[in-house]
mmCIF file of C-alpha atoms in Angstrom:
data_model
loop_
_atom_site.group_PDB
_atom_site.id
_atom_site.type_symbol
_atom_site.label_atom_id
_atom_site.label_comp_id
_atom_site.label_asym_id
_atom_site.label_seq_id
_atom_site.Cartn_x
_atom_site.Cartn_y
_atom_site.Cartn_z
ATOM 1 C CA UNK A 1 -12.230 20.935 9.692
ATOM 2 C CA UNK A 2 -13.243 23.034 6.693
ATOM 3 C CA UNK A 3 -10.927 25.849 7.809
ATOM 4 C CA UNK A 4 -8.067 23.358 8.118
ATOM 5 C CA UNK A 5 -8.679 22.040 4.591
ATOM 6 C CA UNK A 6 -8.898 25.605 3.277
ATOM 7 C CA UNK A 7 -5.633 26.500 5.017
ATOM 8 C CA UNK A 8 -3.876 23.477 3.486
ATOM 9 C CA UNK A 9 -5.129 24.426 0.018
ATOM 10 C CA UNK A 10 -3.892 28.004 0.464
ATOM 11 C CA UNK A 11 -0.496 26.744 1.671
ATOM 12 C CA UNK A 12 -0.178 24.368 -1.295
ATOM 13 C CA UNK A 13 -1.116 27.102 -3.786
ATOM 14 C CA UNK A 14 1.358 29.530 -2.186
ATOM 15 C CA UNK A 15 4.244 27.055 -2.378
ATOM 16 C CA UNK A 16 3.356 26.133 -5.966
ATOM 17 C CA UNK A 17 3.245 29.788 -7.076
ATOM 18 C CA UNK A 18 6.515 30.591 -5.275
ATOM 19 C CA UNK A 19 8.298 27.673 -6.958
ATOM 20 C CA UNK A 20 6.908 28.670 -10.350
ATOM 21 C CA UNK A 21 8.045 32.293 -9.910
ATOM 22 C CA UNK A 22 11.502 31.234 -8.679
ATOM 23 C CA UNK A 23 12.074 28.961 -11.689
ATOM 24 C CA UNK A 24 10.892 31.593 -14.159
ATOM 25 C CA UNK A 25 13.122 34.264 -12.606
ATOM 26 C CA UNK A 26 16.205 32.020 -12.610
ATOM 27 C CA UNK A 27 15.444 30.370 -15.957
ATOM 28 C CA UNK A 28 15.193 26.889 -14.400
ATOM 29 C CA UNK A 29 13.308 23.957 -15.834
ATOM 30 C CA UNK A 30 10.813 22.177 -13.573
ATOM 31 C CA UNK A 31 11.815 18.620 -12.592
ATOM 32 C CA UNK A 32 10.018 15.784 -14.370
ATOM 33 C CA UNK A 33 8.778 14.500 -10.990
ATOM 34 C CA UNK A 34 7.341 16.316 -7.959
ATOM 35 C CA UNK A 35 10.276 16.349 -5.528
ATOM 36 C CA UNK A 36 11.585 18.433 -2.617
ATOM 37 C CA UNK A 37 15.366 18.010 -2.939
ATOM 38 C CA UNK A 38 16.077 18.723 -6.586
ATOM 39 C CA UNK A 39 19.662 17.469 -6.867
ATOM 40 C CA UNK A 40 19.142 14.114 -5.112
ATOM 41 C CA UNK A 41 18.797 11.167 -7.509
ATOM 42 C CA UNK A 42 19.154 7.397 -7.402
ATOM 43 C CA UNK A 43 22.939 7.749 -7.674
ATOM 44 C CA UNK A 44 23.023 9.541 -4.285
ATOM 45 C CA UNK A 45 21.085 6.857 -2.419
ATOM 46 C CA UNK A 46 24.152 4.963 -1.179
ATOM 47 C CA UNK A 47 26.339 7.971 -0.321
ATOM 48 C CA UNK A 48 25.291 8.206 3.328
ATOM 49 C CA UNK A 49 22.392 8.418 5.742
ATOM 50 C CA UNK A 50 21.457 12.028 4.916
ATOM 51 C CA UNK A 51 21.353 11.524 1.103
ATOM 52 C CA UNK A 52 19.393 8.314 1.697
ATOM 53 C CA UNK A 53 16.815 10.166 3.814
ATOM 54 C CA UNK A 54 16.547 12.924 1.208
ATOM 55 C CA UNK A 55 16.083 10.350 -1.552
ATOM 56 C CA UNK A 56 13.231 8.631 0.272
ATOM 57 C CA UNK A 57 11.609 11.989 1.026
ATOM 58 C CA UNK A 58 11.651 12.605 -2.721
ATOM 59 C CA UNK A 59 10.797 9.150 -3.984
ATOM 60 C CA UNK A 60 9.525 7.174 -1.003
ATOM 61 C CA UNK A 61 6.033 6.872 -2.431
ATOM 62 C CA UNK A 62 7.477 6.154 -5.876
ATOM 63 C CA UNK A 63 9.234 3.099 -4.436
ATOM 64 C CA UNK A 64 6.749 1.934 -1.781
ATOM 65 C CA UNK A 65 3.459 3.544 -2.807
ATOM 66 C CA UNK A 66 1.892 0.225 -3.754
ATOM 67 C CA UNK A 67 2.663 -1.265 -0.345
ATOM 68 C CA UNK A 68 1.351 1.862 1.420
ATOM 69 C CA UNK A 69 -1.892 1.695 -0.571
ATOM 70 C CA UNK A 70 -2.374 -1.972 0.298
ATOM 71 C CA UNK A 71 -1.755 -1.280 3.996
ATOM 72 C CA UNK A 72 -4.376 1.485 3.961
ATOM 73 C CA UNK A 73 -6.792 -0.869 2.160
ATOM 74 C CA UNK A 74 -6.377 -3.402 4.962
ATOM 75 C CA UNK A 75 -6.876 -0.583 7.486
ATOM 76 C CA UNK A 76 -10.149 0.374 5.763
ATOM 77 C CA UNK A 77 -11.313 -3.228 6.022
ATOM 78 C CA UNK A 78 -10.431 -3.397 9.709
ATOM 79 C CA UNK A 79 -12.108 -0.080 10.521
ATOM 80 C CA UNK A 80 -15.352 -0.672 8.639
ATOM 81 C CA UNK A 81 -16.090 -4.393 9.178
ATOM 82 C CA UNK A 82 -19.269 -4.313 7.108
ATOM 83 C CA UNK A 83 -20.513 -5.354 3.671
ATOM 84 C CA UNK A 84 -18.387 -2.754 1.890
ATOM 85 C CA UNK A 85 -15.309 -3.901 3.754
ATOM 86 C CA UNK A 86 -16.069 -7.322 2.293
ATOM 87 C CA UNK A 87 -16.092 -5.729 -1.165
ATOM 88 C CA UNK A 88 -12.733 -4.120 -0.390
ATOM 89 C CA UNK A 89 -11.447 -7.562 0.631
ATOM 90 C CA UNK A 90 -12.508 -8.993 -2.711
ATOM 91 C CA UNK A 91 -10.854 -6.117 -4.563
ATOM 92 C CA UNK A 92 -7.665 -6.651 -2.531
ATOM 93 C CA UNK A 93 -7.619 -10.336 -3.449
ATOM 94 C CA UNK A 94 -8.235 -9.500 -7.112
ATOM 95 C CA UNK A 95 -5.347 -7.023 -7.197
ATOM 96 C CA UNK A 96 -2.850 -9.239 -5.384
ATOM 97 C CA UNK A 97 -3.774 -12.244 -7.517
ATOM 98 C CA UNK A 98 -1.987 -10.487 -10.405
ATOM 99 C CA UNK A 99 1.279 -11.006 -8.453
ATOM 100 C CA UNK A 100 3.618 -9.119 -10.809
ATOM 101 C CA UNK A 101 3.893 -5.359 -10.527
ATOM 102 C CA UNK A 102 3.314 -4.783 -14.242
ATOM 103 C CA UNK A 103 0.086 -6.811 -14.150
ATOM 104 C CA UNK A 104 -1.047 -4.958 -11.014
ATOM 105 C CA UNK A 105 -0.335 -1.651 -12.760
ATOM 106 C CA UNK A 106 -2.575 -2.665 -15.663
ATOM 107 C CA UNK A 107 -5.454 -3.456 -13.303
ATOM 108 C CA UNK A 108 -4.870 -0.488 -10.973
ATOM 109 C CA UNK A 109 -7.083 2.033 -12.875
ATOM 110 C CA UNK A 110 -10.034 -0.316 -12.382
ATOM 111 C CA UNK A 111 -9.227 -0.526 -8.673
ATOM 112 C CA UNK A 112 -9.142 3.286 -8.422
ATOM 113 C CA UNK A 113 -12.494 3.552 -10.203
ATOM 114 C CA UNK A 114 -13.907 0.893 -7.877
ATOM 115 C CA UNK A 115 -12.691 2.804 -4.806
ATOM 116 C CA UNK A 116 -14.032 6.142 -6.067
ATOM 117 C CA UNK A 117 -17.386 4.686 -7.118
ATOM 118 C CA UNK A 118 -17.818 2.869 -3.820
ATOM 119 C CA UNK A 119 -17.072 6.024 -1.855
ATOM 120 C CA UNK A 120 -19.594 8.074 -3.862
ATOM 121 C CA UNK A 121 -22.225 5.372 -3.451
ATOM 122 C CA UNK A 122 -21.690 5.260 0.324
ATOM 123 C CA UNK A 123 -22.012 9.043 0.441
ATOM 124 C CA UNK A 124 -25.387 8.792 -1.319
ATOM 125 C CA UNK A 125 -26.452 6.160 1.205
ATOM 126 C CA UNK A 126 -25.568 8.541 4.035
ATOM 127 C CA UNK A 127 -27.764 11.218 2.449
ATOM 128 C CA UNK A 128 -30.573 8.680 2.230
ATOM 129 C CA UNK A 129 -34.033 9.284 0.826
ATOM 130 C CA UNK A 130 -36.771 11.564 2.185
ATOM 131 C CA UNK A 131 -38.278 10.136 5.407
ATOM 132 C CA UNK A 132 -41.756 10.467 3.870
ATOM 133 C CA UNK A 133 -40.834 7.660 1.489
ATOM 134 C CA UNK A 134 -40.884 4.164 2.861
ATOM 135 C CA UNK A 135 -37.778 2.214 3.787
ATOM 136 C CA UNK A 136 -38.652 -1.363 2.764
ATOM 137 C CA UNK A 137 -36.192 -2.840 5.256
ATOM 138 C CA UNK A 138 -38.092 -1.033 8.046
ATOM 139 C CA UNK A 139 -41.695 -1.085 6.821
ATOM 140 C CA UNK A 140 -41.830 -4.726 5.745
ATOM 141 C CA UNK A 141 -43.892 -7.292 7.614
ATOM 142 C CA UNK A 142 -40.669 -8.713 9.010
ATOM 143 C CA UNK A 143 -38.253 -5.749 9.114
ATOM 144 C CA UNK A 144 -34.537 -6.324 9.074
ATOM 145 C CA UNK A 145 -32.620 -6.268 12.317
ATOM 146 C CA UNK A 146 -30.798 -3.001 13.076
ATOM 147 C CA UNK A 147 -27.450 -4.792 13.049
ATOM 148 C CA UNK A 148 -28.140 -6.173 9.564
ATOM 149 C CA UNK A 149 -29.095 -2.690 8.349
ATOM 150 C CA UNK A 150 -25.895 -1.328 9.864
ATOM 151 C CA UNK A 151 -23.802 -4.088 8.291
ATOM 152 C CA UNK A 152 -25.225 -3.381 4.816
ATOM 153 C CA UNK A 153 -24.808 0.367 5.445
ATOM 154 C CA UNK A 154 -28.403 1.054 4.383
ATOM 155 C CA UNK A 155 -30.046 4.474 4.868
ATOM 156 C CA UNK A 156 -32.197 4.423 7.964
ATOM 157 C CA UNK A 157 -34.314 7.028 9.765
ATOM 158 C CA UNK A 158 -33.979 5.216 13.117
ATOM 159 C CA UNK A 159 -30.161 4.932 13.098
ATOM 160 C CA UNK A 160 -28.365 6.819 10.350
ATOM 161 C CA UNK A 161 -25.126 5.382 8.888
ATOM 162 C CA UNK A 162 -21.840 6.625 10.254
ATOM 163 C CA UNK A 163 -20.682 9.248 7.702
ATOM 164 C CA UNK A 164 -16.977 9.018 8.586
ATOM 165 C CA UNK A 165 -14.953 8.413 5.407
ATOM 166 C CA UNK A 166 -11.482 9.439 6.551
ATOM 167 C CA UNK A 167 -9.893 6.036 5.858
ATOM 168 C CA UNK A 168 -11.789 5.626 2.592
ATOM 169 C CA UNK A 169 -10.517 9.057 1.569
ATOM 170 C CA UNK A 170 -6.937 8.106 2.423
ATOM 171 C CA UNK A 171 -7.303 4.937 0.364
ATOM 172 C CA UNK A 172 -8.678 6.882 -2.610
ATOM 173 C CA UNK A 173 -5.881 9.466 -2.277
ATOM 174 C CA UNK A 174 -3.078 6.904 -2.104
ATOM 175 C CA UNK A 175 -4.510 4.722 -4.856
ATOM 176 C CA UNK A 176 -4.834 7.773 -7.124
ATOM 177 C CA UNK A 177 -1.225 8.762 -6.407
ATOM 178 C CA UNK A 178 -0.130 5.203 -7.100
ATOM 179 C CA UNK A 179 -1.984 5.309 -10.419
ATOM 180 C CA UNK A 180 0.132 8.353 -11.272
ATOM 181 C CA UNK A 181 3.279 6.476 -10.179
ATOM 182 C CA UNK A 182 2.445 3.584 -12.510
ATOM 183 C CA UNK A 183 2.265 6.065 -15.375
ATOM 184 C CA UNK A 184 5.379 8.009 -14.343
ATOM 185 C CA UNK A 185 7.623 4.976 -13.954
ATOM 186 C CA UNK A 186 7.299 4.273 -17.684
ATOM 187 C CA UNK A 187 8.965 7.596 -18.511
ATOM 188 C CA UNK A 188 12.696 7.488 -19.200
ATOM 189 C CA UNK A 189 13.328 10.859 -17.510
ATOM 190 C CA UNK A 190 11.745 9.656 -14.273
ATOM 191 C CA UNK A 191 13.615 6.343 -14.342
ATOM 192 C CA UNK A 192 16.932 8.177 -14.701
ATOM 193 C CA UNK A 193 16.070 10.423 -11.778
ATOM 194 C CA UNK A 194 14.413 8.001 -9.344
ATOM 195 C CA UNK A 195 15.535 4.597 -10.571
ATOM 196 C CA UNK A 196 13.403 1.894 -12.109
ATOM 197 C CA UNK A 197 10.800 -0.316 -10.457
ATOM 198 C CA UNK A 198 11.434 -3.313 -12.675
ATOM 199 C CA UNK A 199 11.064 -6.623 -10.871
ATOM 200 C CA UNK A 200 13.994 -8.985 -10.613
ATOM 201 C CA UNK A 201 13.883 -12.026 -12.861
ATOM 202 C CA UNK A 202 12.358 -15.087 -11.224
ATOM 203 C CA UNK A 203 14.865 -17.369 -12.964
ATOM 204 C CA UNK A 204 17.957 -15.959 -11.240
ATOM 205 C CA UNK A 205 20.054 -17.794 -8.690
ATOM 206 C CA UNK A 206 20.645 -15.833 -5.419
ATOM 207 C CA UNK A 207 24.303 -16.900 -5.443
ATOM 208 C CA UNK A 208 24.860 -14.856 -8.611
ATOM 209 C CA UNK A 209 23.106 -11.670 -7.474
ATOM 210 C CA UNK A 210 26.322 -9.749 -6.927
ATOM 211 C CA UNK A 211 26.948 -9.425 -10.661
ATOM 212 C CA UNK A 212 23.573 -7.698 -11.129
ATOM 213 C CA UNK A 213 23.899 -5.242 -8.205
ATOM 214 C CA UNK A 214 25.574 -1.944 -9.203
ATOM 215 C CA UNK A 215 26.314 -0.975 -5.580
ATOM 216 C CA UNK A 216 29.537 -1.982 -3.819
ATOM 217 C CA UNK A 217 29.393 -4.453 -0.962
ATOM 218 C CA UNK A 218 28.769 -2.875 2.435
ATOM 219 C CA UNK A 219 30.915 -3.955 5.396
ATOM 220 C CA UNK A 220 30.164 -1.495 8.229
ATOM 221 C CA UNK A 221 31.811 1.404 6.413
ATOM 222 C CA UNK A 222 29.140 3.879 7.543
ATOM 223 C CA UNK A 223 25.928 4.116 9.517
ATOM 224 C CA UNK A 224 23.985 3.530 6.312
ATOM 225 C CA UNK A 225 25.837 0.236 5.837
ATOM 226 C CA UNK A 226 24.814 -0.796 9.345
ATOM 227 C CA UNK A 227 21.184 -0.125 8.468
ATOM 228 C CA UNK A 228 21.586 -2.231 5.335
ATOM 229 C CA UNK A 229 23.093 -5.080 7.337
ATOM 230 C CA UNK A 230 20.113 -4.999 9.713
ATOM 231 C CA UNK A 231 17.543 -4.912 6.906
ATOM 232 C CA UNK A 232 19.084 -7.594 4.723
ATOM 233 C CA UNK A 233 20.297 -9.879 7.515
ATOM 234 C CA UNK A 234 17.653 -9.645 10.228
ATOM 235 C CA UNK A 235 14.448 -8.419 8.576
ATOM 236 C CA UNK A 236 13.591 -11.990 7.599
ATOM 237 C CA UNK A 237 13.597 -13.002 11.272
ATOM 238 C CA UNK A 238 11.633 -9.898 12.235
ATOM 239 C CA UNK A 239 8.901 -10.893 9.792
ATOM 240 C CA UNK A 240 8.848 -14.398 11.264
ATOM 241 C CA UNK A 241 8.424 -12.883 14.738
ATOM 242 C CA UNK A 242 5.428 -10.900 13.499
ATOM 243 C CA UNK A 243 3.929 -14.040 11.953
ATOM 244 C CA UNK A 244 4.433 -15.927 15.215
ATOM 245 C CA UNK A 245 2.851 -13.115 17.254
ATOM 246 C CA UNK A 246 -0.101 -13.023 14.850
ATOM 247 C CA UNK A 247 -0.588 -16.775 15.251
ATOM 248 C CA UNK A 248 -0.389 -16.799 19.051
ATOM 249 C CA UNK A 249 -2.317 -13.673 20.124
ATOM 250 C CA UNK A 250 -5.648 -15.402 19.407
ATOM 251 C CA UNK A 251 -6.710 -19.026 19.514
ATOM 252 C CA UNK A 252 -8.732 -19.906 16.412
ATOM 253 C CA UNK A 253 -8.463 -21.998 13.278
ATOM 254 C CA UNK A 254 -7.058 -19.133 11.207
ATOM 255 C CA UNK A 255 -4.066 -18.673 13.509
ATOM 256 C CA UNK A 256 -3.057 -22.261 12.855
ATOM 257 C CA UNK A 257 -2.028 -21.313 9.319
ATOM 258 C CA UNK A 258 0.293 -18.572 10.614
ATOM 259 C CA UNK A 259 1.935 -20.987 13.050
ATOM 260 C CA UNK A 260 2.451 -23.594 10.327
ATOM 261 C CA UNK A 261 3.994 -20.945 8.053
ATOM 262 C CA UNK A 262 6.236 -19.643 10.850
ATOM 263 C CA UNK A 263 7.551 -23.081 11.819
ATOM 264 C CA UNK A 264 8.027 -24.025 8.156
ATOM 265 C CA UNK A 265 10.240 -20.988 7.552
ATOM 266 C CA UNK A 266 12.080 -21.529 10.831
ATOM 267 C CA UNK A 267 12.726 -25.160 9.905
ATOM 268 C CA UNK A 268 14.897 -24.093 6.998
ATOM 269 C CA UNK A 269 16.076 -20.792 8.485
ATOM 270 C CA UNK A 270 17.934 -18.287 6.363
ATOM 271 C CA UNK A 271 18.812 -21.050 3.880
ATOM 272 C CA UNK A 272 15.401 -20.347 2.324
ATOM 273 C CA UNK A 273 16.834 -17.076 1.013
ATOM 274 C CA UNK A 274 19.471 -19.009 -0.934
ATOM 275 C CA UNK A 275 16.869 -20.919 -2.931
ATOM 276 C CA UNK A 276 15.953 -19.896 -6.505
ATOM 277 C CA UNK A 277 13.976 -16.661 -6.700
ATOM 278 C CA UNK A 278 10.941 -18.409 -8.149
ATOM 279 C CA UNK A 279 10.773 -20.754 -5.144
ATOM 280 C CA UNK A 280 11.185 -17.936 -2.594
ATOM 281 C CA UNK A 281 8.512 -15.747 -4.175
ATOM 282 C CA UNK A 282 6.107 -18.677 -4.415
ATOM 283 C CA UNK A 283 6.333 -19.192 -0.642
ATOM 284 C CA UNK A 284 5.682 -15.510 0.076
ATOM 285 C CA UNK A 285 2.849 -15.439 -2.471
ATOM 286 C CA UNK A 286 1.135 -18.261 -0.617
ATOM 287 C CA UNK A 287 1.625 -16.464 2.706
ATOM 288 C CA UNK A 288 0.225 -13.191 1.353
ATOM 289 C CA UNK A 289 -2.719 -15.007 -0.255
ATOM 290 C CA UNK A 290 -3.512 -16.757 3.027
ATOM 291 C CA UNK A 291 -3.340 -13.453 4.909
ATOM 292 C CA UNK A 292 -5.797 -11.823 2.499
ATOM 293 C CA UNK A 293 -8.088 -14.860 2.784
ATOM 294 C CA UNK A 294 -8.055 -14.601 6.590
ATOM 295 C CA UNK A 295 -8.850 -10.874 6.422
ATOM 296 C CA UNK A 296 -11.824 -11.516 4.137
ATOM 297 C CA UNK A 297 -13.150 -14.447 6.182
ATOM 298 C CA UNK A 298 -12.847 -12.653 9.525
ATOM 299 C CA UNK A 299 -14.728 -9.699 8.091
ATOM 300 C CA UNK A 300 -17.452 -11.978 6.706
ATOM 301 C CA UNK A 301 -17.797 -14.002 9.903
#
């Protein structure tokens, strides 16, 4: 594993030095954002499938880094299932309670510091203390059960904590990159190159969206238009299918909420998407909040 990490570092340094030498030799300025395809910008996104793929290779994390970080946070919770996963659940609820992207960006540095501090603290727990010193949870008159010690991730000479931090490391990596994205998206040069991440106004009417969209309507003119038709026309029903599957795979009280949400959305169908933006986002905010609550409660129970 150490040789693999060393090889990746050498490869990264080699590519960085080669790019630096190439730009100096050809008198080129470095791009304001770390990208692979230099001449692909937001204006090329709708020109075809290949430019679209190149754009998302360049700026995929810039556009969806927050969602990727939240998915990895949920993965950390599901993999750990201990006291620190409960802390991650609380941090996830605190971040998502901000709702708006700008408010989340203001609180994101605290979330990164929380993730880094928690990872360092868990590493110290894995190191433990010298065995000659007493472990109060083992040497007490009524010692703690081994499962309780494991759940609190306490150092233990009888059963050491599992030192695997691969998912915690991925969460720290993605959250740190997203912190950089929150800073970069406030720069005018980056916004011109990658587009802005400004949220749509909650007071708009969906019937008047076409006057705010700079892209022409798509009517099966290319394969990219077909992908757009699938995403914008059928992704709503795909999400409802996932909610229904989540509510029916297990029989417990938490699944009842998913079934109620699924049947509520199906009752109104796609007409929900024609409601005012504030109403639509309020429904999805409640669904996301309930999902985070279920994740936290299942971990606790």
